[in-house]
XYZ file of C-alpha atoms in Angstrom:
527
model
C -72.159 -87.121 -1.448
C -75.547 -84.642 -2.552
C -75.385 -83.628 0.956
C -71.803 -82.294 0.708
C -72.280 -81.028 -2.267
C -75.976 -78.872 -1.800
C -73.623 -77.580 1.503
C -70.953 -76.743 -0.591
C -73.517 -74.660 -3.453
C -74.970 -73.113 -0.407
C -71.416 -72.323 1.055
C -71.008 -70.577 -2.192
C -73.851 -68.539 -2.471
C -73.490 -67.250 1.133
C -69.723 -66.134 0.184
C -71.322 -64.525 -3.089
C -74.217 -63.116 -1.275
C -71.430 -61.614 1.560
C -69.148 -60.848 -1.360
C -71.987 -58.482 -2.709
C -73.031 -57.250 0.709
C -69.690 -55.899 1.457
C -69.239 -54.266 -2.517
C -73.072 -52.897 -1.873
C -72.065 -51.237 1.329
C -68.804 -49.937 0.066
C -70.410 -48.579 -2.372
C -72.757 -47.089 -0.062
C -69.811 -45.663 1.594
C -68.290 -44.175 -1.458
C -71.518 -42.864 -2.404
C -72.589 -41.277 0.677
C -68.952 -39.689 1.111
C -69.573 -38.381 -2.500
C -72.805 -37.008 -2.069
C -71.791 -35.290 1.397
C -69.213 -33.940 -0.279
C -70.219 -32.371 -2.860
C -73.548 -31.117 -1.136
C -71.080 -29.577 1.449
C -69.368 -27.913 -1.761
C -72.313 -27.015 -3.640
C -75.524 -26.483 -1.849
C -74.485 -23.789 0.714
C -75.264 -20.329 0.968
C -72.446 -18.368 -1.153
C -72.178 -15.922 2.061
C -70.986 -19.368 4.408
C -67.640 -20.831 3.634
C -66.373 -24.460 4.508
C -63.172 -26.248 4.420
C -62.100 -29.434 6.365
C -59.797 -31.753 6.423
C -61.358 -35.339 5.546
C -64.592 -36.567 5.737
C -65.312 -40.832 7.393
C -68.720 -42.051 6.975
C -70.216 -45.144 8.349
C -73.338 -46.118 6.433
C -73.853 -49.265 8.920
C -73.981 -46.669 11.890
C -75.714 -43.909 10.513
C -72.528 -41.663 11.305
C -70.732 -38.814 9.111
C -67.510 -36.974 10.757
C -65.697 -34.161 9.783
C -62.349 -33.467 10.835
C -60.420 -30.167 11.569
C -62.559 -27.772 10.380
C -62.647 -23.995 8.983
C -66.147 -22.222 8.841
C -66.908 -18.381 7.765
C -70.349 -16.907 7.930
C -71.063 -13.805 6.191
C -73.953 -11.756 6.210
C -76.317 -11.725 3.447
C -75.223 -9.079 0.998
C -72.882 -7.868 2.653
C -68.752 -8.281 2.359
C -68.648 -7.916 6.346
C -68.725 -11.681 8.400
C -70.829 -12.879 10.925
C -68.953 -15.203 12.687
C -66.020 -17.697 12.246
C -65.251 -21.591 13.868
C -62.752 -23.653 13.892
C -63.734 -27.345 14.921
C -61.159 -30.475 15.650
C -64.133 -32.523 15.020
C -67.584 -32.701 14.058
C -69.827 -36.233 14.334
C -73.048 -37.025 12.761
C -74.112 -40.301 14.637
C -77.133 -42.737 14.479
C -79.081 -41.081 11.307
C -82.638 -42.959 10.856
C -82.853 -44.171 7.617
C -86.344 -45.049 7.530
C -87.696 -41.653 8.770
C -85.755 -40.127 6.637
C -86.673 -41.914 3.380
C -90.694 -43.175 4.219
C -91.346 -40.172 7.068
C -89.346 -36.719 6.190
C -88.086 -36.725 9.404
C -84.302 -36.513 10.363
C -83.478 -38.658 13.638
C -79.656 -38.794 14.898
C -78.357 -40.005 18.009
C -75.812 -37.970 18.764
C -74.406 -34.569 17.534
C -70.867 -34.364 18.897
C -68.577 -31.168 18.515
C -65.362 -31.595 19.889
C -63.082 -28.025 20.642
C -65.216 -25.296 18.653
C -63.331 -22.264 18.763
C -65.902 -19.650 17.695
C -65.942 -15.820 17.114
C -68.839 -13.681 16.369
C -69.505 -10.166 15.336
C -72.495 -8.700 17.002
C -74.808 -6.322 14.639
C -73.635 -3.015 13.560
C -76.548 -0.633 12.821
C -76.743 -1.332 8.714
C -77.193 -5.159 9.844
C -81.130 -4.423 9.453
C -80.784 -2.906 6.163
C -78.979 -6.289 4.632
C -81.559 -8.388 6.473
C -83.402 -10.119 3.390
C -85.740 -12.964 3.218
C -82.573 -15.331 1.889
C -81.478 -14.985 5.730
C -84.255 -17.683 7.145
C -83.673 -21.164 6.924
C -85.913 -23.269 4.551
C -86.156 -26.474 5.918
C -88.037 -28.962 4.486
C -87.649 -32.020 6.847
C -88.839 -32.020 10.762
C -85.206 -32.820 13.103
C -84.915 -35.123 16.038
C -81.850 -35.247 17.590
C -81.489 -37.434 20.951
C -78.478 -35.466 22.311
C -76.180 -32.686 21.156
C -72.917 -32.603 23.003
C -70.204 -29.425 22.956
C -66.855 -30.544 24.252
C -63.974 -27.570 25.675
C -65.234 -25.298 23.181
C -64.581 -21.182 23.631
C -66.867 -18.498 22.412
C -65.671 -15.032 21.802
C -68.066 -12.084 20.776
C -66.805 -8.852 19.293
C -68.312 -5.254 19.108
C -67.624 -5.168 15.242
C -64.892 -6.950 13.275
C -62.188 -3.971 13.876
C -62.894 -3.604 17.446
C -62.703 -4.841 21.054
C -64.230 -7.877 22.606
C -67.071 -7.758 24.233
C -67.505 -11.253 25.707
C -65.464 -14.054 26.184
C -66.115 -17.514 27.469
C -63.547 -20.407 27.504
C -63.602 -23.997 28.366
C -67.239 -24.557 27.069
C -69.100 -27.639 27.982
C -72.761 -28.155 26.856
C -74.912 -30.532 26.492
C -78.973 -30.622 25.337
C -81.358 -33.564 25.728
C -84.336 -34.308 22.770
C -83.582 -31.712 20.264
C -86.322 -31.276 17.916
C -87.329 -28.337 15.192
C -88.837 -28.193 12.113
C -89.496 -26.003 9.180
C -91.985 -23.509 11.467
C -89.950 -23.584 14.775
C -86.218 -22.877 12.390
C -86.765 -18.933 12.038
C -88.495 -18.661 15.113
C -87.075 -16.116 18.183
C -86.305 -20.020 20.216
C -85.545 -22.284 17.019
C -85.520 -25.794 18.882
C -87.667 -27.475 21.488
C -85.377 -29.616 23.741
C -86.358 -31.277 27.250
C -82.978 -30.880 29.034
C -79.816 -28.501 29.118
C -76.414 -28.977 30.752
C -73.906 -26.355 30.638
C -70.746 -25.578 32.259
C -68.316 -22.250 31.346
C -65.032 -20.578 32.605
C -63.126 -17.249 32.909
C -66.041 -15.203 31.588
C -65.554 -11.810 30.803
C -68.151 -9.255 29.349
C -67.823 -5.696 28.157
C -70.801 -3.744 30.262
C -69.817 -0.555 28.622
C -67.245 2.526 28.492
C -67.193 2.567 32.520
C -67.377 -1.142 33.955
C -66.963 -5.141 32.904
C -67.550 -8.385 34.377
C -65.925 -11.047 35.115
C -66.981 -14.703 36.444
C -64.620 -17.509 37.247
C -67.157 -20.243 36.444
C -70.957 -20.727 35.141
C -72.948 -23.957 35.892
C -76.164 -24.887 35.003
C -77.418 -28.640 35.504
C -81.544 -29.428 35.102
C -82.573 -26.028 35.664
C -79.920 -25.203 38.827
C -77.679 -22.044 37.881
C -74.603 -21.462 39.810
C -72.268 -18.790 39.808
C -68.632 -18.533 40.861
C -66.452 -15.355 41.643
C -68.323 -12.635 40.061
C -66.690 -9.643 40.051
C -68.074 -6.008 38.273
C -66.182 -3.823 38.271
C -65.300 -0.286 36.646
C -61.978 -0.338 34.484
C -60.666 2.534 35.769
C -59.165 3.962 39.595
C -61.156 6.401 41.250
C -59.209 9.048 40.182
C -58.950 7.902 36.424
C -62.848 7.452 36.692
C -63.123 11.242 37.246
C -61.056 12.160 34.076
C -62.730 9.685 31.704
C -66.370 11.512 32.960
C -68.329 14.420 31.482
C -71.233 13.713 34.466
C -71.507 11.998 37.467
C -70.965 7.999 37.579
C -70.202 5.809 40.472
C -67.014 3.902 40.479
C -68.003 0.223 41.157
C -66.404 -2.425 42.931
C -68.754 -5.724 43.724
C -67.445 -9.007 44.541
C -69.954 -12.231 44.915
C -68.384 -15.776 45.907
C -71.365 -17.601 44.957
C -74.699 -17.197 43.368
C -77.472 -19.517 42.963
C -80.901 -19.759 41.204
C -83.089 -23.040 41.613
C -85.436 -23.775 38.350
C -84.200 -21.707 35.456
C -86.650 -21.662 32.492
C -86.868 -19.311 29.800
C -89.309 -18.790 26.926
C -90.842 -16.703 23.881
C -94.263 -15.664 24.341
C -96.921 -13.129 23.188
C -93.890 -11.023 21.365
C -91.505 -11.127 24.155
C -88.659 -13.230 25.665
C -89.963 -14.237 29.405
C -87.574 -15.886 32.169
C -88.597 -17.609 35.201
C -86.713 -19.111 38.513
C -87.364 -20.519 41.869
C -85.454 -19.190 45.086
C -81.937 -17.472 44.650
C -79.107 -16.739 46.602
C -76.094 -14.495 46.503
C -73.490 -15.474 49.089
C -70.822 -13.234 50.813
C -72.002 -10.031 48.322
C -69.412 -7.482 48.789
C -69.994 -3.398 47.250
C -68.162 -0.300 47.451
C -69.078 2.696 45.791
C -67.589 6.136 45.335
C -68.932 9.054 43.955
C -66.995 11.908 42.561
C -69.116 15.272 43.478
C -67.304 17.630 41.937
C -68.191 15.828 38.550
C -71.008 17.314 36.906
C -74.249 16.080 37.755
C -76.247 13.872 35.888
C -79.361 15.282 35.399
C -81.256 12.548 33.021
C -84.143 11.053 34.701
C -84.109 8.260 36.860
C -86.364 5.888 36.483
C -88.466 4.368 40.199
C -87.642 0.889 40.720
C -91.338 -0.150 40.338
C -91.074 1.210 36.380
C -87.418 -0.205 35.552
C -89.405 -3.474 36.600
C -92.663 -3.086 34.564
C -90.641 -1.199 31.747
C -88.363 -4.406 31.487
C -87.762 -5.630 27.756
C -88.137 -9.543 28.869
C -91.404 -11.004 30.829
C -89.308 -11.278 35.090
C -90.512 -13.459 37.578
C -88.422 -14.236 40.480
C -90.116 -15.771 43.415
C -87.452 -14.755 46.198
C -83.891 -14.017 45.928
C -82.136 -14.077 49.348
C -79.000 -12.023 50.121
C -76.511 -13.160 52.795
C -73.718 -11.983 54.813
C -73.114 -9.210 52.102
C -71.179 -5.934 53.169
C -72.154 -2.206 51.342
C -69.615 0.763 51.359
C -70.178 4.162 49.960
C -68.179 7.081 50.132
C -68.411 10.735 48.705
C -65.618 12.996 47.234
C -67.377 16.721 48.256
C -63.822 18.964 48.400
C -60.100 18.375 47.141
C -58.667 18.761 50.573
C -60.519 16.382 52.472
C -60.198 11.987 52.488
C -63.770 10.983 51.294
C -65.667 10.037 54.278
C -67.254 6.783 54.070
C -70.796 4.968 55.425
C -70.365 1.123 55.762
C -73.296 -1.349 56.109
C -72.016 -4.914 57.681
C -73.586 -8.110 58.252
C -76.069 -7.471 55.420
C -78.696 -9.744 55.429
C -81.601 -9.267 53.281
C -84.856 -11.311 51.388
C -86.345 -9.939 48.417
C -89.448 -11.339 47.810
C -91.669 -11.301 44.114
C -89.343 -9.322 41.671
C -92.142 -9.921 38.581
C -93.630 -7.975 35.970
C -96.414 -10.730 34.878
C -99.606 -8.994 34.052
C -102.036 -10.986 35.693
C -99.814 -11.888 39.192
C -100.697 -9.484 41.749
C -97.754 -9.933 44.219
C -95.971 -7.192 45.599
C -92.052 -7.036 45.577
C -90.662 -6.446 49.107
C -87.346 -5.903 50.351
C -86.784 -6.810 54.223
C -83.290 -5.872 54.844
C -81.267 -6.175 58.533
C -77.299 -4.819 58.644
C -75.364 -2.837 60.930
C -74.720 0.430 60.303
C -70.588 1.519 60.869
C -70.401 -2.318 62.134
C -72.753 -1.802 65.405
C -75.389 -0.165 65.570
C -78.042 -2.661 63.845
C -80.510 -0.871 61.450
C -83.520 -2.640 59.520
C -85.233 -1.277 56.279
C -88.749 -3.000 55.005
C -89.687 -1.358 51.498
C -92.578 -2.707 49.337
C -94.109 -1.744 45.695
C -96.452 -2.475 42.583
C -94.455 -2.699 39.494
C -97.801 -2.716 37.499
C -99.023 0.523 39.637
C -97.570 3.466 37.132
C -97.854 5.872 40.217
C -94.835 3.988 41.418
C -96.137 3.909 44.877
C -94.172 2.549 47.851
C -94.386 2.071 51.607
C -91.046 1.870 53.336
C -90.422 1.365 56.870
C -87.237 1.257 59.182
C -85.328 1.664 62.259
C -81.803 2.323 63.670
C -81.127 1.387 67.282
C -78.016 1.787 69.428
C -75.335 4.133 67.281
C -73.033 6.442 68.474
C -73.210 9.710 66.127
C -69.358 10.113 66.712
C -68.945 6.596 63.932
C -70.405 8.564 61.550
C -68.367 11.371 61.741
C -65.891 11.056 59.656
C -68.530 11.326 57.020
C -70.417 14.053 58.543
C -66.886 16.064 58.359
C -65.690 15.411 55.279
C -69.108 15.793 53.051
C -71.877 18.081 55.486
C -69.065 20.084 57.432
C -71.008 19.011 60.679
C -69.262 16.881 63.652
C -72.013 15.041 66.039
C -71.806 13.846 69.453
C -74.444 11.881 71.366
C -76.319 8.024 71.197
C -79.285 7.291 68.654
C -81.266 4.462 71.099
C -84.134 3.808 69.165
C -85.449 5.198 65.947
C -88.463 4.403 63.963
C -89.823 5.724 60.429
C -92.338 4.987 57.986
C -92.702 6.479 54.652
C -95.118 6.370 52.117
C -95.196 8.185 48.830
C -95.131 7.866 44.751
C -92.743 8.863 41.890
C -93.439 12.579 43.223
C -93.988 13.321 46.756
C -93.691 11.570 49.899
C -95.049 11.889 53.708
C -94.706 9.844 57.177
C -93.416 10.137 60.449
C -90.594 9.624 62.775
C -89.943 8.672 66.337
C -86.403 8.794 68.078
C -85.536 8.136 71.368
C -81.584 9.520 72.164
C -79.802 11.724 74.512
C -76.634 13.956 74.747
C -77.129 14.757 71.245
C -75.667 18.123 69.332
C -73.969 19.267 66.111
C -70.776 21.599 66.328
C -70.272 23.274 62.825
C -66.916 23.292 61.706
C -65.061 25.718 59.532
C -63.862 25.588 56.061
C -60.846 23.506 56.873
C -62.745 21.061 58.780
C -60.735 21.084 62.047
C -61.815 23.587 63.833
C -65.385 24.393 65.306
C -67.141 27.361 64.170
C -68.678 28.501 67.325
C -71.197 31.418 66.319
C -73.124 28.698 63.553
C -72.695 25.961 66.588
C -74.083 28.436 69.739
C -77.241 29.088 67.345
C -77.271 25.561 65.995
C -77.401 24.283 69.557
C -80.690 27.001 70.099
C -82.655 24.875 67.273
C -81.512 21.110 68.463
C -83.631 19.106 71.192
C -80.701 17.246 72.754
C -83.217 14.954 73.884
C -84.516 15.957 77.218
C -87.443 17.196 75.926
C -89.752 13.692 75.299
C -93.045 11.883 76.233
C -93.427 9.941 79.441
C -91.638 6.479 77.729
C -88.589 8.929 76.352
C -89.528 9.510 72.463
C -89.878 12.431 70.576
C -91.893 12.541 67.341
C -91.281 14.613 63.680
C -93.225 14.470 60.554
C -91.875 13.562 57.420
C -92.904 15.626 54.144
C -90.667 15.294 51.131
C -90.363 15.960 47.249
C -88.730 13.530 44.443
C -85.932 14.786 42.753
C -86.326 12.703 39.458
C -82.709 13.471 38.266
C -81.667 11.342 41.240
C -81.572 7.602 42.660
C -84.643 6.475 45.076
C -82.249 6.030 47.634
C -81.381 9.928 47.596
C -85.409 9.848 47.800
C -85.081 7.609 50.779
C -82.418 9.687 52.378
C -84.268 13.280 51.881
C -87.447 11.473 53.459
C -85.002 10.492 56.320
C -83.239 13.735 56.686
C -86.801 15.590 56.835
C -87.742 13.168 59.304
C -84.383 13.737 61.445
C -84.545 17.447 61.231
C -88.865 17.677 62.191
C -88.186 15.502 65.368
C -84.828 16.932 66.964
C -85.921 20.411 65.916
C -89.688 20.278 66.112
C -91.877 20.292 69.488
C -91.487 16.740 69.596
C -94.894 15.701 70.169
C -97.220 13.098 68.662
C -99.363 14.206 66.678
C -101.205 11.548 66.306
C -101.660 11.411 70.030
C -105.514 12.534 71.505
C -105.210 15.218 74.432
């Protein structure tokens, strides 16, 4: 009977004890809702705006969600926004009591975000002037959080609020591993510290400017591998709209890439400036054509070597190797209104490019080895190599052409130099070396049957008094050492108003013009 009876009393108090337990946690629950609440209402920055639906909490858990929700962010005195979201839902999970009561440390779980819609404004030019000191974040606890997950969110960026976009990115998936900041790290250039980053993007499309955007089907990045799907840049406009949009010369643009890759991604803040680091990278299946509108005005602003656009970069580069395969290049000049612009095409392009880095104390070269064939035959190889630290912007470049028949290029030759050639290139060798000013090398060919006929205005007919005195000047090849080469010198001046490549070409053309005009002989050759 006292044994029934002590279970009973005990029976009793456990109910009581439960009975309490469950009016303790709900008022936890009210509490907690309460006090989220109203610090949601209260405590923000007047220039950020927040409105939401309901609001669950789970004090057993740890977790606080949000549903449907409407943010605006303003800037700091000023009436102009920053950037606006719309959210179907927003979890809190897994919040550490104990470090946050006994430690000052926030721990969570999990941040989940499920369909952010978000639109930013980038900076107009009175965005520094409103920057005050109300704009950093005062945080007074450190934050741990295990994982923050972004689920089919979209993220558009416009030029100003009244204007066009200038990015877009749609079905956003991200995803970052041991998130962790604190009151030092907040209103730093990289706010968090994280260990891992997964990301996954479609139907990109950036604004590059008045003249050209991009677009990208899809962007992946999974521990440190980037890949890139169906990039396309190119200019908005035809050819012929191109030309009436310009006041100076601009190519019109058309580059297609199926696939690129980049192994090892990292990027960083350091000593004042962003730096960003990968191991090998590919580009798959490349695919360029460029026109050029001559009777545009030229553009006469200087253009910079590619050794200085490297060592003059705003971010800290270093890219061990980026390979280029099966790629195709075609370029094409517009010289007269009468004529179809001729065009040079480069197949089969295969190339490696090898240390593309501007890190002080690395002393690597970069170097270009490049193989394609020229008009689809006649196989050509260029090996180029520079200093980005050295600010004389010195170079050695090397190359050779073997097998072409002159009359593939003709078309070219017609329509832009007036010139029609005839005869077979079978070997030729250069190598250059030079600076941001002046160049000199030398040239060896080995051909036959070769001659220019000038043509006339209309560029159908031969003009045969410039041709008979051409053909005075022009070894046609006969004329060589005992293993059939003749030899030219190569002297030439930089025109800084234009590309290196034009550089390349006058080098070329001074080479082409010593050697089937010249005597022919080596000079480097003892008697």
């Amino acid at each position: 009977m006292h044994k029934k009876r002590t279970i009973k009393i005990i029976s009793r108090i456990i109910l009581v004890l439960l009975v309490l337990v469950a009016l303790t946690l709900l008022g936890a629950q009210l509490l907690a809702k309460d006090a989220i609440a109203n610090f949601l209402k209260t405590k923000l920055p007047p220039h950020i705006q927040l409105a939401y639906e309901d609001i669950d909490v789970n004090v057993l858990t740890g977790t606080t969600k949000l549903n449907t929700i409407d943010l605006n962010i303003g800037i700091s005195d000023s009436i102009r926004p920053r950037a606006s979201a719309k959210i179907e839902a927003l979890e809190v999970v897994g919040l550490g009591y104990w470090q946050f009561l006994f430690n000052k440390k926030i721990t969570l779980t999990n941040i989940n975000v499920d369909k952010p819609v978000l639109k930013y404004y980038l900076k107009g030019k009175e965005d520094k002037a409103t920057k005050s000191k109300n704009d950093s974040i005062g945080l007074k606890k450190s934050i741990h959080i295990d994982r923050i997950n972004i689920k089919n969110g979209s993220v558009t960026l416009f030029k100003n609020p009244e204007d066009s976009v200038a990015m877009k990115l749609d079905s956003v998936f991200f995803e970052m591993d041991e998130v962790v900041t604190d009151r030092n790290r907040i209103n730093s250039k990289i706010p968090v510290a994280y260990s891992d980053v997964k990301f996954n993007g479609n139907s990109l499309y950036a604004d590059l400017g008045p003249y050209e955007a991009l677009n990208v089907n899809e962007i992946h990045l999974d521990q440190g591998h980037l890949r890139v799907t169906d990039l396309k840049l190119k200019s908005k406009y035809s050819k012929t709209k191109l030309s009436a949009h310009l006041r100076k010369e601009h190519d019109y643009i058309d580059l297609k890439i199926p696939q690129v890759d980049f192994d090892e991604i990292a990027f960083g803040y350091a000593d004042a400036k962003y730096w960003v680091r990968t191991g090998k990278g590919t580009l798959q299946g490349p695919n360029l054509e460029m026109y050029r509108d001559k009777l545009v005005a030229d553009d006469l602003e200087r253009k910079k070597m590619y050794s200085e656009a490297i060592r003059k970069l705003p971010i800290q580069l270093d890219v061990p190797e980026i390979q280029i395969q099966d790629g195709a290049i075609t370029y094409s000049e517009r010289v007269n209104r009468e004529t179809t612009p001729g065009k040079i095409v480069f197949g089969d392009v295969n190339a490696k490019i090898l240390h593309i880095q501007n890190v002080p104390e690395r002393k690597e070269k970069t170097s270009v080895a490049a193989r394609a064939l020229l008009m689809g035959e006649a196989p050509i190889t260029l090996n180029w190599s520079f200093d980005s630290k050295n600010t004389r912007d010195a170079f050695l470049a090397s190359g050779t052409v073997k097998s072409f028949n002159s009359k593939n290029i003709n078309p070219f030759l017609e329509s832009n130099l007036r010139v029609r050639a005839k005869g077979e290139i079978q070997e030729l060798y250069f190598t250059i070396s030079g600076d941001a000013v002046s160049s000199a090398g030398d040239m060896k060919m080995k051909y036959e049957d070769f001659e220019f006929s000038v043509l006339k205005k209309d560029r159908l007919r031969i003009n045969k008094v410039l041709t008979a005195i051409g053909r005075i000047f022009v070894n046609d090849g006969s004329n060589t050492d005992e293993n059939g080469y003749r030899y030219g010198g190569i002297e030439a001046e930089r025109d800084p108003t234009k590309s290196f490549f034009n550089y390349l070409w006058l080098n070329v053309n001074d080479g082409l013009t010593s050697t089937i005009i010249g005597n022919g002989k080596n000079k480097r050759r003892k008697n």
